[in-house]
Amino acid sequence: MRKLYLLLLPLLWAACSTKPDTVELTDWQFEYNGKWYPATVPGFIHTDLMANGLIPDPYYGTNEDSVQWVGDSVWHYSTTIRKSDLPKGDTLWLVFDGLAGQASIVINGEIIEAMDNMFCQYIFPVSDFLLGLDNSMLHIGLSFWPVTNTRHDEECKSLPSDSLKESWYGIPLPERRAFTRMAPYQQGWDWGPKLTTCGIWKPVHITNKRPVGAYPSVRQHYDKDIPPQTGNITLRQDKDSIGQSFTFYHDGKPIFIKGANWIPIHSFPVLDSANPEGELSTDNNKTIAAKNRARYRHLLCSAKEAGFNMLRVWGGGIYEHDYFYDLCDSLDLMVWQDFIFAGSPYPDNAEMLSSIDREARQQVARLAKHPCIVLWCGNNEVKNGWEDWGWQGQFNWTPEQRARLEKAMDTIFGYSSTTSNTSSTSILAKAVRDCDPLQRPYITTSPLYGWGHPECTTHGDSHYWGVWWGEMPFEVYKEKTGRFMSEYGFQSYPMMSTIRQFCPEDQLSIDSPTLRNHQKHSRGREIIDKAMQRYYGFDSRTLGLEDYAYVSQLLQAWGVGYGILCHLTDPRCSGTLYWQLNDCWPVASWSSIDYYGNWKALHYRAQSLFADDVDLKRWEQYYSVYPKDRAYPDPHYNVSQAWQTDGSLVVSIKAETDLYDLYIDTDPHIDGHFTRNFVDLPAGQKLRTVFIPADPKADVSNVKIKIKTLNEIYFYSGK
């Protein structure tokens, strides 16, 4: 036996010393004020600063304002790895799956390349830096410079900022972010904070296997990995007696699309590949990554639970992580995928076009393996803005400049083909042709016509914003129902339980600095207040913050729900995707699920209207009377609660009087939702509902139940 062991020992040593093909580089540092701190990769500079206690949480209070300097600073990252710890192989490749910001890379003191596209993978051969002894080292440094100003140009002479690119281009654009390939929303939106960031936001690894490279083609796909049933979803845009249809078909039969628009789940949408099950770490970055993974699961399961069959990944965010598409695949949720372009023309200088081509081919090749994707869309509202937002007068473009920008849109998206809403010659169309084996349809833009055009209700998909931006009443949805409603919506505030999580106790009023900071639309309060008076009869100044937030959600559910009803009952319409499903931070917004995963009243309304057995006649009757015109008795009810053997909380409520918009919450509050909530309950009827926490591990054993009804506000205010 001893001899056998001695004979096998060299083989055991060899087996134990076998090196993997790939080594992930996670041991990074970043520099702040001359001192080096541990960085978590994947991550962003903001999450690294938070993890080391160098900045406060920008989501809390008005902290967003105090961290604006971060986006105006140069940041340095570095790591070192021994040759003996690297994979074996004649040629080793350093692969960055994603770098956010404009960066240069230095390897063993040699400047290699500048990188400026957040959505591209970058690959470098590094074997030549490791010639020599086994104890040689590989030193990798990254420098990120700001995309928003030029005060560090002397430090980064070879790394032009976006303003220099703008001056080189010679044509001012509506959005300066159009000169960078960064996630547009991170530089601020009307529902999101301005947290211009940078960092190593996707994994970095060294491998001895040659990566696919920057320009993959259809031949590099494994077609057998893509389920054949994906090809059974088709889009038809047929000219007809009305105008031009926009209808999805499955196995040759038209299907009605029900869902919403998807935005990034966080300002720092990082996932940690080392924590696939979402286990929380004490490290702040890993905690954010794990919570993000849990957010994906909760949001997508909530969409499925509410009867969705499609989500539109909006073009101002990011190309989502594979984890998102994996979940959509498993949940049978179709995905309309925008390319990441939104709300601006884009420059056509050679460097930009080359970067866009590389990005599009890499992303289509990466995502095409997911059967959930059924449509590629060139951009969000670029054609709409070009035609309707007054850019020509605002920027005084010359005829030559206008012609160049129009040509740029045609080159990138296929602008000259937008009457048919498809293209075969643009950069993005060619990327789909070459890199999607199933040749799923490509459309040039969304919407085909802006809401000020009569064609918005007769041709293609429609973003109808006469309600909200135009401050039109909800009833206009009936006459403005188009062929496919891909955007429309109305804002609400999150519930008081959510507000308390980001708002200091001394600022719990609607006009406090914190609440103003977390309302990013310039006229948001004014528009909500006007509609609240019209439909609910309330002067918003008479409502406390808790009641105001609650009624704003009822108002949102009422209005957007009416829009959904109009779309469901109009035979010309083939789909409805409201704006928006989710939030990237806690905020007043158009979302139906708040940042912490709590369903708003709108999500329950969508669930009711999207149900297969929905009684549309009953809902038409419901909408025949404004809430302010109903009678509200003094509310009386009996509540009981119990815990099932699996630990779930069950609540039963029996109405003794008619109850309107009954809202149930846990006390203390736990993020999540009830299977039924925000319901009208006639006298004598009983409601049974089960609480589903956003975190499946949440302890609900000691909670009590908190009830709110619209009756209370009306009855006790004397209305």
XYZ file of C-alpha atoms in Angstrom:
719
model
C 0.000 0.000 0.000
C 2.870 2.349 0.901
C 4.543 1.650 -2.466
C 1.309 2.412 -4.297
C 0.988 5.700 -2.400
C 4.573 6.685 -3.284
C 3.948 5.850 -6.918
C 0.776 7.933 -6.998
C 2.231 10.890 -5.091
C 3.747 12.660 -8.143
C 0.435 12.294 -9.951
C -1.427 13.758 -6.974
C 0.996 16.665 -6.840
C 0.512 17.260 -10.553
C -3.263 17.166 -10.185
C -3.193 19.597 -7.274
C -0.892 21.970 -9.133
C -2.971 22.032 -12.313
C -3.818 25.635 -13.037
C -7.122 26.916 -14.294
C -7.390 28.354 -17.778
C -8.574 31.677 -16.367
C -7.744 33.714 -13.268
C -10.090 36.498 -12.192
C -8.363 39.642 -10.919
C -10.220 40.847 -7.836
C -7.428 42.202 -5.606
C -7.462 45.882 -6.601
C -6.728 49.196 -4.878
C -7.729 52.761 -5.649
C -6.058 56.032 -4.705
C -7.706 58.829 -2.766
C -5.801 61.882 -1.486
C -2.457 60.140 -1.897
C -3.477 57.014 0.026
C -4.402 53.613 -1.392
C -7.587 51.851 -0.300
C -8.983 48.391 -1.086
C -11.328 48.304 -4.073
C -13.962 45.710 -4.850
C -14.095 44.502 -8.437
C -16.613 44.469 -10.025
C -17.562 47.884 -8.650
C -17.654 51.635 -9.179
C -15.674 54.465 -7.618
C -18.745 55.557 -5.640
C -19.237 52.111 -4.129
C -15.531 51.874 -3.298
C -15.603 55.278 -1.610
C -18.689 54.263 0.377
C -17.155 50.935 1.388
C -14.157 52.760 2.849
C -16.243 55.389 4.643
C -14.975 58.212 2.438
C -18.366 59.447 1.205
C -21.888 59.088 2.611
C -24.661 57.103 0.940
C -25.691 59.413 -1.953
C -29.246 58.053 -1.790
C -29.877 59.358 1.712
C -31.182 62.857 2.364
C -29.520 65.396 0.087
C -26.183 63.579 0.010
C -26.329 63.407 -3.783
C -25.368 67.094 -3.861
C -22.329 66.578 -1.620
C -20.686 63.906 -3.817
C -20.746 65.685 -7.180
C -16.988 66.210 -6.918
C -16.480 62.475 -7.432
C -17.457 62.690 -11.086
C -15.106 65.649 -11.609
C -12.008 63.851 -10.306
C -9.297 61.630 -11.762
C -9.192 58.151 -10.214
C -6.415 55.587 -10.246
C -6.769 51.816 -9.751
C -4.016 49.219 -9.600
C -3.334 45.535 -9.020
C -0.322 43.240 -9.075
C -0.147 39.519 -9.750
C 2.833 37.140 -9.811
C 3.655 35.165 -12.904
C 3.492 31.988 -10.837
C -0.168 32.716 -10.016
C -1.207 33.117 -13.652
C -2.533 30.429 -15.988
C -0.008 28.396 -17.976
C 0.186 29.105 -21.677
C 2.330 30.547 -24.422
C 0.016 33.536 -24.814
C -1.975 35.153 -22.036
C -4.761 37.647 -22.545
C -5.923 40.367 -20.175
C -9.687 40.815 -20.560
C -11.773 43.679 -19.185
C -15.446 42.763 -19.535
C -16.512 46.309 -18.722
C -14.871 49.602 -17.750
C -17.146 52.510 -16.915
C -15.693 55.845 -17.879
C -12.801 57.063 -19.980
C -9.671 55.208 -18.966
C -6.091 54.469 -19.894
C -4.312 51.234 -19.042
C -0.679 50.968 -18.007
C 1.017 47.558 -17.786
C 4.423 47.379 -16.111
C 4.869 51.096 -16.715
C 3.920 51.066 -20.392
C 0.809 52.932 -21.578
C -1.167 50.444 -23.664
C -4.447 52.025 -24.784
C -7.229 54.444 -23.931
C -10.712 52.972 -23.500
C -13.899 55.011 -23.594
C -16.855 52.661 -24.119
C -18.592 51.242 -21.057
C -20.315 48.625 -23.207
C -17.268 47.083 -24.889
C -15.011 44.245 -23.825
C -11.296 45.105 -24.117
C -8.635 42.434 -24.711
C -4.839 42.789 -24.507
C -2.005 40.246 -24.937
C 0.242 40.373 -21.864
C 2.700 37.484 -22.289
C 5.515 39.767 -23.404
C 5.381 41.551 -20.059
C 6.157 38.287 -18.251
C 9.348 37.213 -19.991
C 12.030 36.183 -17.578
C 12.032 34.628 -14.130
C 9.075 32.871 -12.553
C 8.891 35.536 -9.853
C 8.267 38.322 -12.373
C 5.213 40.461 -11.703
C 2.415 41.934 -13.745
C 1.522 45.443 -12.583
C -1.739 46.781 -14.032
C -2.817 50.369 -13.570
C -5.955 52.150 -14.702
C -6.558 55.889 -14.755
C -10.101 57.202 -15.150
C -10.552 60.827 -16.081
C -13.743 62.882 -15.818
C -16.166 63.000 -18.720
C -17.783 66.231 -17.571
C -15.015 68.876 -17.571
C -11.501 69.696 -18.750
C -9.744 70.791 -15.582
C -7.475 67.728 -15.661
C -6.484 67.998 -19.320
C -2.823 68.662 -18.447
C -2.729 65.400 -16.501
C -4.477 63.505 -19.297
C -3.189 65.128 -22.478
C -3.643 61.951 -24.495
C -7.085 61.272 -23.055
C -9.517 63.911 -24.345
C -12.601 64.691 -22.302
C -16.038 64.860 -23.864
C -15.940 68.655 -24.083
C -12.807 68.443 -26.224
C -14.484 65.859 -28.394
C -17.389 68.263 -28.722
C -15.067 71.069 -29.811
C -13.381 68.757 -32.301
C -16.736 67.724 -33.703
C -17.775 71.323 -34.130
C -21.527 70.795 -33.709
C -23.212 71.307 -30.328
C -25.601 68.523 -29.355
C -28.618 68.640 -27.003
C -26.932 66.209 -24.625
C -23.176 66.390 -24.036
C -23.381 62.800 -22.806
C -23.879 61.853 -26.466
C -20.112 62.302 -26.865
C -19.391 59.466 -24.424
C -20.398 55.815 -24.473
C -21.477 55.828 -20.851
C -24.827 54.815 -19.390
C -26.827 58.000 -20.054
C -28.976 57.792 -16.904
C -25.935 57.919 -14.599
C -25.508 61.563 -15.579
C -29.020 62.366 -14.340
C -32.586 61.838 -15.553
C -36.035 63.042 -14.504
C -36.335 60.049 -12.162
C -32.678 59.455 -11.262
C -29.785 61.152 -9.506
C -26.755 62.628 -11.204
C -23.976 60.299 -10.081
C -21.441 60.414 -12.894
C -19.164 57.538 -12.047
C -16.366 55.309 -13.264
C -14.790 52.022 -12.337
C -14.239 48.374 -13.184
C -17.915 47.516 -13.329
C -17.564 44.019 -14.785
C -15.055 41.215 -14.116
C -11.393 41.315 -15.152
C -9.519 38.130 -15.905
C -6.378 36.726 -17.477
C -6.821 33.685 -19.659
C -4.756 31.427 -21.888
C -7.681 31.000 -24.261
C -7.949 33.520 -27.059
C -11.195 35.444 -26.493
C -13.641 35.804 -29.374
C -12.566 39.387 -29.985
C -14.166 42.657 -30.824
C -16.030 41.720 -33.984
C -17.812 38.376 -33.541
C -19.878 37.022 -36.389
C -22.769 34.643 -36.758
C -20.335 31.777 -37.414
C -19.027 32.080 -33.853
C -22.410 31.237 -32.369
C -23.599 27.856 -31.249
C -27.034 27.894 -32.790
C -28.060 24.699 -31.005
C -27.868 26.544 -27.679
C -30.742 28.801 -28.719
C -34.139 27.111 -28.366
C -35.838 26.968 -31.767
C -39.153 28.230 -30.398
C -37.668 31.719 -30.143
C -37.999 32.074 -33.875
C -41.765 31.677 -33.580
C -42.118 35.239 -32.230
C -42.331 37.695 -35.108
C -43.182 41.373 -35.527
C -45.345 42.602 -38.381
C -45.454 46.242 -39.439
C -48.045 46.093 -42.199
C -49.557 49.022 -44.041
C -53.332 48.875 -43.636
C -56.471 51.011 -43.808
C -55.571 52.669 -40.492
C -51.893 53.306 -41.093
C -49.134 50.897 -40.106
C -49.537 48.046 -37.647
C -47.093 46.990 -34.944
C -48.127 43.491 -33.853
C -46.230 40.559 -32.387
C -47.188 37.064 -33.512
C -46.509 33.700 -31.942
C -46.773 30.686 -34.228
C -48.580 32.901 -36.725
C -51.201 34.115 -34.233
C -51.331 37.711 -32.955
C -50.583 38.184 -29.264
C -51.395 41.171 -27.096
C -48.329 42.502 -25.296
C -48.684 43.392 -21.607
C -45.861 44.861 -19.569
C -43.744 47.887 -18.777
C -40.456 49.631 -19.439
C -37.364 48.537 -17.537
C -34.668 50.904 -16.300
C -31.447 49.943 -14.459
C -32.094 48.705 -10.934
C -29.412 50.885 -9.328
C -27.211 53.862 -10.119
C -24.343 51.400 -9.695
C -25.707 48.243 -11.385
C -22.917 45.866 -10.444
C -23.186 42.106 -9.955
C -20.587 40.062 -8.091
C -19.820 36.804 -9.872
C -18.294 35.473 -6.656
C -21.670 35.582 -4.902
C -23.977 33.752 -7.337
C -26.578 33.076 -4.669
C -26.641 36.654 -3.464
C -25.173 35.983 -0.017
C -24.547 39.323 1.666
C -20.980 40.235 2.562
C -19.769 42.741 5.131
C -18.052 44.562 2.280
C -20.342 47.350 1.063
C -19.675 46.731 -2.630
C -20.452 43.050 -2.325
C -23.558 43.893 -0.351
C -24.753 46.167 -3.155
C -23.936 43.459 -5.713
C -25.781 40.788 -3.749
C -28.763 43.054 -3.178
C -28.805 43.880 -6.877
C -28.995 40.186 -7.686
C -31.938 39.858 -5.281
C -33.564 42.927 -6.863
C -33.451 41.310 -10.289
C -35.172 38.204 -8.982
C -37.825 40.122 -7.060
C -38.647 42.569 -9.855
C -38.874 39.972 -12.597
C -40.920 37.593 -10.474
C -43.197 40.524 -9.617
C -43.596 41.295 -13.317
C -44.539 37.699 -14.015
C -46.891 37.638 -11.021
C -48.674 40.698 -12.419
C -49.340 39.021 -15.769
C -46.567 40.634 -17.832
C -45.358 38.934 -20.986
C -42.818 41.599 -22.079
C -40.355 44.157 -20.738
C -38.745 46.881 -22.817
C -35.103 47.457 -21.827
C -34.959 51.212 -22.289
C -32.189 52.849 -24.320
C -30.968 55.306 -21.692
C -29.717 52.652 -19.297
C -27.425 49.673 -19.849
C -27.311 46.438 -21.763
C -28.338 44.273 -18.848
C -26.297 41.546 -17.199
C -26.785 38.004 -18.467
C -28.420 37.269 -15.124
C -31.357 39.491 -16.113
C -31.832 37.704 -19.438
C -31.375 34.280 -17.827
C -34.246 35.077 -15.481
C -36.403 36.379 -18.340
C -35.668 33.170 -20.259
C -36.755 31.039 -17.316
C -39.870 33.135 -16.605
C -40.964 33.238 -20.256
C -40.809 37.037 -20.309
C -40.150 38.505 -23.752
C -37.614 41.341 -23.992
C -37.710 44.320 -26.324
C -34.055 45.393 -26.343
C -33.124 48.988 -27.097
C -29.574 49.768 -28.085
C -28.212 52.263 -25.559
C -28.925 55.544 -27.308
C -31.463 58.041 -26.008
C -32.765 61.551 -26.488
C -30.049 63.087 -28.684
C -28.407 62.892 -32.095
C -24.975 61.279 -31.937
C -21.689 62.370 -33.558
C -20.393 60.581 -36.639
C -16.656 61.078 -36.254
C -14.724 57.964 -37.239
C -13.698 57.079 -33.677
C -17.286 57.199 -32.437
C -18.668 55.152 -35.317
C -15.968 52.528 -34.850
C -16.709 52.344 -31.126
C -20.455 52.015 -31.761
C -19.859 49.239 -34.305
C -17.677 47.338 -31.849
C -20.205 47.807 -29.049
C -23.180 46.715 -31.135
C -21.508 43.578 -32.446
C -20.252 42.524 -29.040
C -23.583 43.125 -27.342
C -25.715 41.440 -30.012
C -23.375 38.449 -29.989
C -23.545 38.259 -26.183
C -27.306 38.619 -25.912
C -28.426 36.668 -28.977
C -28.132 33.388 -27.091
C -31.103 34.432 -24.936
C -34.462 33.281 -26.321
C -36.279 36.013 -24.377
C -35.131 38.714 -26.816
C -37.700 39.235 -29.560
C -36.854 42.722 -30.873
C -33.823 44.985 -31.341
C -34.542 48.730 -31.362
C -32.039 51.345 -32.505
C -32.731 54.053 -29.946
C -35.138 55.785 -27.609
C -36.754 58.996 -28.897
C -33.949 60.218 -31.162
C -36.252 60.667 -34.172
C -38.945 62.042 -31.863
C -36.521 64.633 -30.483
C -35.161 65.532 -33.909
C -38.611 66.292 -35.239
C -40.382 67.730 -32.197
C -38.143 69.101 -29.445
C -36.949 72.316 -31.094
C -33.279 71.435 -31.354
C -32.775 73.163 -34.696
C -33.837 76.537 -33.323
C -32.149 76.036 -29.948
C -28.712 75.270 -31.392
C -28.928 77.311 -34.584
C -27.533 74.520 -36.713
C -26.567 75.529 -40.218
C -28.072 73.576 -43.136
C -24.725 71.794 -43.481
C -24.648 70.827 -39.792
C -28.242 69.646 -39.905
C -27.505 67.529 -42.977
C -24.477 65.987 -41.250
C -26.440 65.095 -38.118
C -29.224 63.609 -40.213
C -26.665 61.542 -42.090
C -25.152 60.430 -38.769
C -28.553 59.204 -37.601
C -28.957 57.325 -40.859
C -25.481 55.794 -40.548
C -26.009 54.619 -36.966
C -29.736 53.847 -36.832
C -31.173 53.996 -40.362
C -32.996 57.304 -40.051
C -33.900 57.551 -43.752
C -35.792 54.266 -43.396
C -37.986 55.281 -40.464
C -41.217 55.454 -42.452
C -40.971 51.671 -42.665
C -39.227 51.615 -39.270
C -36.563 49.140 -40.330
C -33.134 49.226 -41.911
C -30.597 46.893 -43.459
C -27.725 49.326 -44.011
C -27.139 51.080 -40.669
C -24.393 50.081 -38.221
C -26.877 48.633 -35.760
C -28.900 46.796 -38.415
C -25.742 45.182 -39.772
C -24.709 44.119 -36.271
C -28.051 42.356 -35.860
C -27.754 40.789 -39.313
C -24.221 39.512 -38.698
C -24.393 38.567 -35.020
C -27.935 37.336 -34.316
C -28.280 33.823 -35.773
C -32.071 34.018 -35.541
C -32.254 37.350 -37.371
C -34.742 38.777 -34.928
C -36.312 42.005 -36.198
C -34.573 45.369 -35.953
C -36.477 48.668 -35.833
C -34.717 51.988 -36.170
C -36.291 53.995 -33.369
C -39.044 54.221 -30.747
C -41.496 55.853 -31.154
C -42.109 56.055 -34.885
C -43.959 59.381 -34.406
C -44.021 61.701 -31.400
C -47.253 62.339 -29.492
C -47.808 65.684 -31.200
C -48.286 64.007 -34.579
C -51.635 62.523 -35.671
C -49.709 59.483 -36.936
C -48.806 58.565 -33.339
C -52.188 56.813 -33.064
C -52.155 55.227 -36.521
C -48.566 54.267 -37.337
C -46.200 52.002 -35.407
C -45.423 52.230 -31.717
C -46.323 55.299 -29.673
C -44.957 57.149 -26.650
C -48.012 59.081 -25.533
C -47.035 61.856 -23.101
C -49.976 64.242 -23.567
C -50.980 62.869 -20.170
C -48.225 64.052 -17.820
C -46.001 66.276 -19.982
C -48.992 67.836 -21.720
C -51.017 67.884 -18.457
C -54.014 66.457 -20.287
C -56.730 64.588 -18.342
C -56.610 60.803 -18.198
C -59.681 60.563 -20.433
C -57.471 61.550 -23.379
C -55.970 58.047 -23.310
C -59.126 56.773 -25.026
C -58.774 58.956 -28.091
C -54.964 58.701 -28.129
C -54.658 54.927 -28.116
C -52.206 53.898 -30.839
C -51.256 50.689 -32.593
C -48.774 49.744 -29.859
C -48.313 51.824 -26.702
C -44.633 51.534 -25.796
C -44.507 54.455 -23.311
C -47.008 56.410 -21.219
C -47.391 57.006 -17.519
C -47.944 59.167 -14.471
C -45.889 59.797 -11.354
C -46.480 58.929 -7.720
C -44.530 59.149 -4.496
C -43.409 56.025 -2.645
C -45.202 55.108 0.571
C -44.228 56.611 3.919
C -42.393 53.425 4.911
C -40.081 53.901 1.925
C -39.704 57.639 2.455
C -38.519 57.038 6.018
C -35.663 54.900 4.696
C -34.053 57.805 2.821
C -35.412 60.894 4.584
C -34.193 62.277 7.949
C -36.907 62.519 10.582
C -36.783 66.313 10.657
C -37.461 66.525 6.886
C -40.638 64.472 6.669
C -42.619 67.087 4.761
C -43.409 67.273 1.066
C -41.441 70.509 0.541
C -38.359 69.573 2.577
C -34.926 69.658 0.889
C -34.800 65.845 0.885
C -38.220 65.394 -0.728
C -37.416 68.074 -3.302
C -34.117 66.324 -4.044
C -35.960 63.051 -4.559
C -38.396 64.593 -7.051
C -36.391 65.061 -10.242
C -39.129 66.352 -12.531
C -39.258 70.145 -12.583
C -43.087 70.205 -12.569
C -43.731 66.891 -10.840
C -45.482 68.233 -7.743
C -47.523 70.697 -9.779
C -48.775 68.035 -12.217
C -49.669 65.582 -9.444
C -51.437 68.272 -7.418
C -53.504 69.398 -10.402
C -54.690 65.852 -11.164
C -55.269 65.086 -7.480
C -57.656 68.017 -7.285
C -59.432 66.974 -10.493
C -60.016 63.307 -9.658
C -59.913 63.165 -5.863
C -60.988 66.668 -4.936
C -58.082 67.214 -2.530
C -56.128 70.394 -2.096
C -52.711 68.820 -1.625
C -51.773 71.487 0.932
C -54.338 70.025 3.331
C -52.754 66.560 3.294
C -49.940 65.385 5.503
C -47.006 63.639 3.833
C -48.272 60.121 4.564
C -51.732 60.816 3.138
C -50.282 62.713 0.190
C -47.998 59.807 -0.776
C -50.888 57.344 -0.428
C -53.318 59.397 -2.544
C -50.615 60.032 -5.177
C -50.352 56.263 -5.632
C -54.128 55.906 -5.925
C -54.071 58.679 -8.519
C -51.312 56.963 -10.498
C -53.157 53.642 -10.414
C -56.383 55.334 -11.463
C -54.839 57.177 -14.418
C -52.415 54.615 -15.798
C -54.968 51.875 -15.125
C -57.451 53.766 -17.250
C -54.851 53.969 -20.012
C -54.303 50.202 -19.826
C -58.074 49.659 -20.006
C -58.302 51.832 -23.128
C -55.520 49.846 -24.768
C -57.057 46.496 -23.883
C -60.439 47.455 -25.301
C -59.271 49.127 -28.531
C -59.104 46.549 -31.354
C -56.510 48.630 -33.186
C -54.030 48.331 -30.306
C -51.751 45.296 -29.994
C -49.754 46.052 -26.877
C -49.246 48.234 -23.817
C -45.937 48.865 -22.016
C -46.347 51.533 -19.365
C -43.528 53.685 -18.075
C -41.980 52.342 -15.826
C -41.636 49.146 -13.786
C -38.824 49.994 -11.366
C -36.576 52.639 -9.810
C -32.781 52.983 -9.609
C -32.992 54.789 -6.239
C -35.763 55.834 -3.823
C -37.660 58.628 -5.580
C -40.959 60.060 -6.753
C -41.361 58.517 -10.186
C -43.508 56.729 -12.740
C -42.587 53.291 -11.338
C -45.078 50.670 -10.205
C -42.538 49.063 -7.824
C -40.410 51.298 -5.645
C -36.646 51.028 -5.170
C -36.970 48.790 -2.112
C -39.244 46.334 -3.926
C -42.616 47.456 -2.542
C -45.504 47.222 -4.972
C -47.263 50.532 -5.488
C -50.985 50.735 -6.120
C -50.296 50.772 -9.876
C -48.698 47.349 -9.850
C -51.773 45.852 -8.204
C -53.961 47.637 -10.769
C -51.841 46.291 -13.619
C -52.097 42.807 -12.128
C -55.883 43.047 -12.121
C -56.126 44.393 -15.665
C -53.519 42.004 -17.121
C -55.246 38.934 -15.667
C -56.385 36.377 -18.225
C -59.895 36.386 -16.746
C -60.222 40.167 -16.415
C -63.784 41.491 -16.594
C -63.298 44.570 -18.774
C -66.977 45.568 -18.528
C -66.657 45.764 -14.763
C -63.605 47.983 -15.084
C -65.383 50.249 -17.554
C -68.120 50.656 -14.972
C -65.519 51.321 -12.259
C -64.060 54.172 -14.292
C -67.431 55.771 -14.941
C -67.361 57.584 -11.557
C -64.522 59.783 -10.275
C -63.207 58.848 -6.816
C -64.236 62.271 -5.461
C -67.862 61.584 -6.446
C -68.288 58.385 -4.442
C -69.796 58.177 -0.947
C -67.314 57.285 1.802
C -68.775 55.900 5.041
C -66.917 55.766 8.315
C -64.684 52.678 7.820
C -65.293 49.639 10.029
C -63.647 46.245 9.612
C -62.258 43.237 11.475
C -58.665 42.077 10.985
C -57.052 38.755 11.816
C -53.643 37.359 11.001
C -52.064 33.925 11.099
C -48.833 32.212 10.154
C -48.767 29.154 7.937
C -46.442 26.225 8.535
C -44.020 27.611 5.929
C -43.747 30.831 7.964
C -45.780 32.994 5.600
C -48.101 35.641 6.991
C -51.800 35.455 6.095
C -54.123 38.389 6.742
C -57.922 38.273 6.667
C -60.086 41.410 6.667
C -63.874 41.497 6.838
C -65.538 44.751 5.820
C -68.438 45.968 7.951
C -68.851 49.065 5.774
C -67.835 49.719 2.180
C -64.048 50.184 2.097
C -62.234 51.957 -0.705
C -58.591 51.518 -1.744
C -57.807 49.398 1.293
C -54.040 49.439 1.849
C -52.344 46.859 4.072
C -48.823 47.211 5.477
C -46.725 45.335 7.999
C -45.788 47.031 11.270
C -42.856 47.317 11.542
C -42.644 47.662 7.785
C -40.940 44.899 5.815
C -40.241 45.502 2.138
C -42.433 43.353 -0.066
C -46.059 43.009 -1.146
C -49.328 41.276 -0.372
C -50.941 39.026 -2.944
C -53.908 41.438 -2.873
C -53.775 45.037 -1.751
C -55.229 48.460 -2.644
C -58.650 46.876 -3.108
C -62.244 48.041 -2.768
C -64.074 45.793 -0.311
C -67.889 46.029 -0.143
C -69.590 45.654 3.236
C -69.934 42.013 4.273
C -67.130 40.755 2.026
C -63.894 39.222 3.246
C -60.369 39.617 1.887
C -57.654 37.008 2.364
C -54.140 38.032 1.367
C -50.638 36.635 1.897
C -47.532 38.726 2.490
C -44.533 38.062 0.221
C -41.332 39.765 1.470
C -38.838 41.128 -1.058
C -36.185 39.216 0.896
C -37.362 35.588 1.188
C -35.359 35.276 4.426
C -37.151 38.163 6.145
C -38.632 37.328 9.552
C -42.361 38.102 9.600
C -43.143 36.240 12.815
C -43.597 39.316 15.009
C -45.192 41.837 12.692
C -48.595 43.385 13.154
C -50.895 44.746 10.470
C -51.443 48.381 9.594
C -54.554 49.376 7.591
C -55.287 52.523 5.617
C -58.373 53.362 3.540
C -59.436 56.267 1.414
C -62.564 56.385 3.578
C -60.523 57.740 6.486
C -59.208 60.724 4.571
C -62.593 61.655 3.113
C -64.744 60.864 6.144
C -62.583 62.547 8.753
C -61.938 65.580 6.556
C -65.690 66.085 6.203
C -65.739 65.649 2.426
